């Protein structure tokens, strides 16, 4: 799992995801999996991760099993520059190990 998309996060859950290198995304106001028709069979591609900034909107492309596509915008819930660094390093453990090795 590389990302989680939800309607809202508990503070600790969001923080734990970042610490494990998982991208926390939040649906825009008024959207959810039902309103977008998302199922467990869809494949997701998240655009703009390489240049990620705190609390940035990202484009999520959904490919359905029949090949049709849907695009929507989600809010990246990486809230600080430090969290961006943790995420880009694959989580806080990898970040710390890289810092110790350098």
Tab-separated table of C-alpha atoms in Angstrom:
chain	number	residue	atom	x	y	z
A	1	UNK	CA	0.000	0.000	0.000
A	2	UNK	CA	1.437	3.357	-1.007
A	3	UNK	CA	-1.507	5.664	-0.228
A	4	UNK	CA	-4.729	5.881	1.769
A	5	UNK	CA	-7.665	8.027	0.630
A	6	UNK	CA	-10.291	8.825	3.266
A	7	UNK	CA	-12.909	11.395	4.235
A	8	UNK	CA	-11.029	12.409	7.394
A	9	UNK	CA	-8.103	11.364	9.594
A	10	UNK	CA	-7.535	11.087	13.301
A	11	UNK	CA	-4.323	13.003	14.038
A	12	UNK	CA	-2.357	9.968	15.188
A	13	UNK	CA	-3.492	7.795	12.279
A	14	UNK	CA	-2.385	10.409	9.731
A	15	UNK	CA	0.938	10.829	11.503
A	16	UNK	CA	1.515	7.057	11.663
A	17	UNK	CA	0.878	6.713	7.925
A	18	UNK	CA	3.467	9.395	7.126
A	19	UNK	CA	5.896	7.726	9.511
A	20	UNK	CA	5.492	4.457	7.604
A	21	UNK	CA	5.917	6.124	4.199
A	22	UNK	CA	2.246	5.855	3.213
A	23	UNK	CA	0.703	8.893	1.493
A	24	UNK	CA	-2.366	10.159	3.419
A	25	UNK	CA	-4.924	11.677	1.035
A	26	UNK	CA	-8.258	13.192	1.931
A	27	UNK	CA	-11.285	13.514	-0.337
A	28	UNK	CA	-12.384	17.064	-1.153
A	29	UNK	CA	-15.403	18.385	0.742
A	30	UNK	CA	-18.560	16.660	-0.499
A	31	UNK	CA	-16.716	13.749	-2.094
A	32	UNK	CA	-16.304	10.197	-0.882
A	33	UNK	CA	-15.845	6.735	-2.342
A	34	UNK	CA	-19.582	6.340	-2.892
A	35	UNK	CA	-20.095	9.674	-4.651
A	36	UNK	CA	-17.148	8.897	-6.949
A	37	UNK	CA	-18.273	5.309	-7.506
A	38	UNK	CA	-14.996	3.825	-6.274
A	39	UNK	CA	-14.725	0.102	-5.650
A	40	UNK	CA	-12.065	-2.282	-4.415
A	41	UNK	CA	-11.428	-3.322	-8.024
A	42	UNK	CA	-10.152	0.091	-9.183
A	43	UNK	CA	-6.489	0.950	-9.766
A	44	UNK	CA	-5.220	4.363	-8.615
A	45	UNK	CA	-2.405	6.523	-9.971
A	46	UNK	CA	-1.442	9.630	-7.993
A	47	UNK	CA	0.122	12.452	-9.996
A	48	UNK	CA	2.630	15.000	-8.703
A	49	UNK	CA	4.146	12.994	-5.844
A	50	UNK	CA	7.757	13.724	-6.883
A	51	UNK	CA	7.343	17.469	-6.238
A	52	UNK	CA	5.073	17.150	-3.216
A	53	UNK	CA	4.504	20.143	-0.928
A	54	UNK	CA	2.655	20.175	2.421
A	55	UNK	CA	-1.153	20.195	2.107
A	56	UNK	CA	-1.005	20.217	-1.676
A	57	UNK	CA	-3.866	19.097	-3.881
A	58	UNK	CA	-2.942	16.070	-5.980
A	59	UNK	CA	-4.614	14.525	-8.985
A	60	UNK	CA	-5.814	10.949	-8.561
A	61	UNK	CA	-6.500	8.952	-11.706
A	62	UNK	CA	-8.753	5.935	-11.300
A	63	UNK	CA	-8.774	3.110	-13.823
A	64	UNK	CA	-11.784	0.869	-13.567
A	65	UNK	CA	-11.697	-2.854	-14.441
A	66	UNK	CA	-13.443	-2.120	-17.756
A	67	UNK	CA	-10.668	0.357	-18.691
A	68	UNK	CA	-12.657	3.564	-18.183
A	69	UNK	CA	-10.916	6.337	-16.302
A	70	UNK	CA	-11.963	8.937	-13.763
A	71	UNK	CA	-9.865	11.762	-12.350
A	72	UNK	CA	-10.460	13.636	-9.105
A	73	UNK	CA	-8.492	15.922	-6.807
A	74	UNK	CA	-7.543	14.950	-3.249
A	75	UNK	CA	-5.818	16.893	-0.485
A	76	UNK	CA	-2.415	15.561	0.530
A	77	UNK	CA	-2.409	15.420	4.346
A	78	UNK	CA	1.333	15.602	4.682
A	79	UNK	CA	1.144	18.769	6.733
A	80	UNK	CA	4.766	19.889	7.255
A	81	UNK	CA	8.052	20.077	5.356
A	82	UNK	CA	9.582	17.551	7.794
A	83	UNK	CA	6.801	15.090	7.002
A	84	UNK	CA	7.494	15.527	3.274
A	85	UNK	CA	11.104	14.494	3.949
A	86	UNK	CA	9.978	11.458	5.956
A	87	UNK	CA	7.596	10.391	3.194
A	88	UNK	CA	10.134	10.921	0.396
A	89	UNK	CA	12.579	8.695	2.297
A	90	UNK	CA	10.046	5.887	2.683
A	91	UNK	CA	9.135	6.704	6.277
A	92	UNK	CA	10.787	8.043	9.395
A	93	UNK	CA	12.889	4.930	10.035
A	94	UNK	CA	14.491	5.094	6.578
A	95	UNK	CA	14.973	8.847	7.011
A	96	UNK	CA	16.817	8.393	10.319
A	97	UNK	CA	18.962	5.525	8.997
A	98	UNK	CA	19.990	7.580	5.954
A	99	UNK	CA	20.903	10.507	8.186
A	100	UNK	CA	22.999	8.264	10.427
A	101	UNK	CA	24.779	6.739	7.425
A	102	UNK	CA	25.720	10.101	5.927
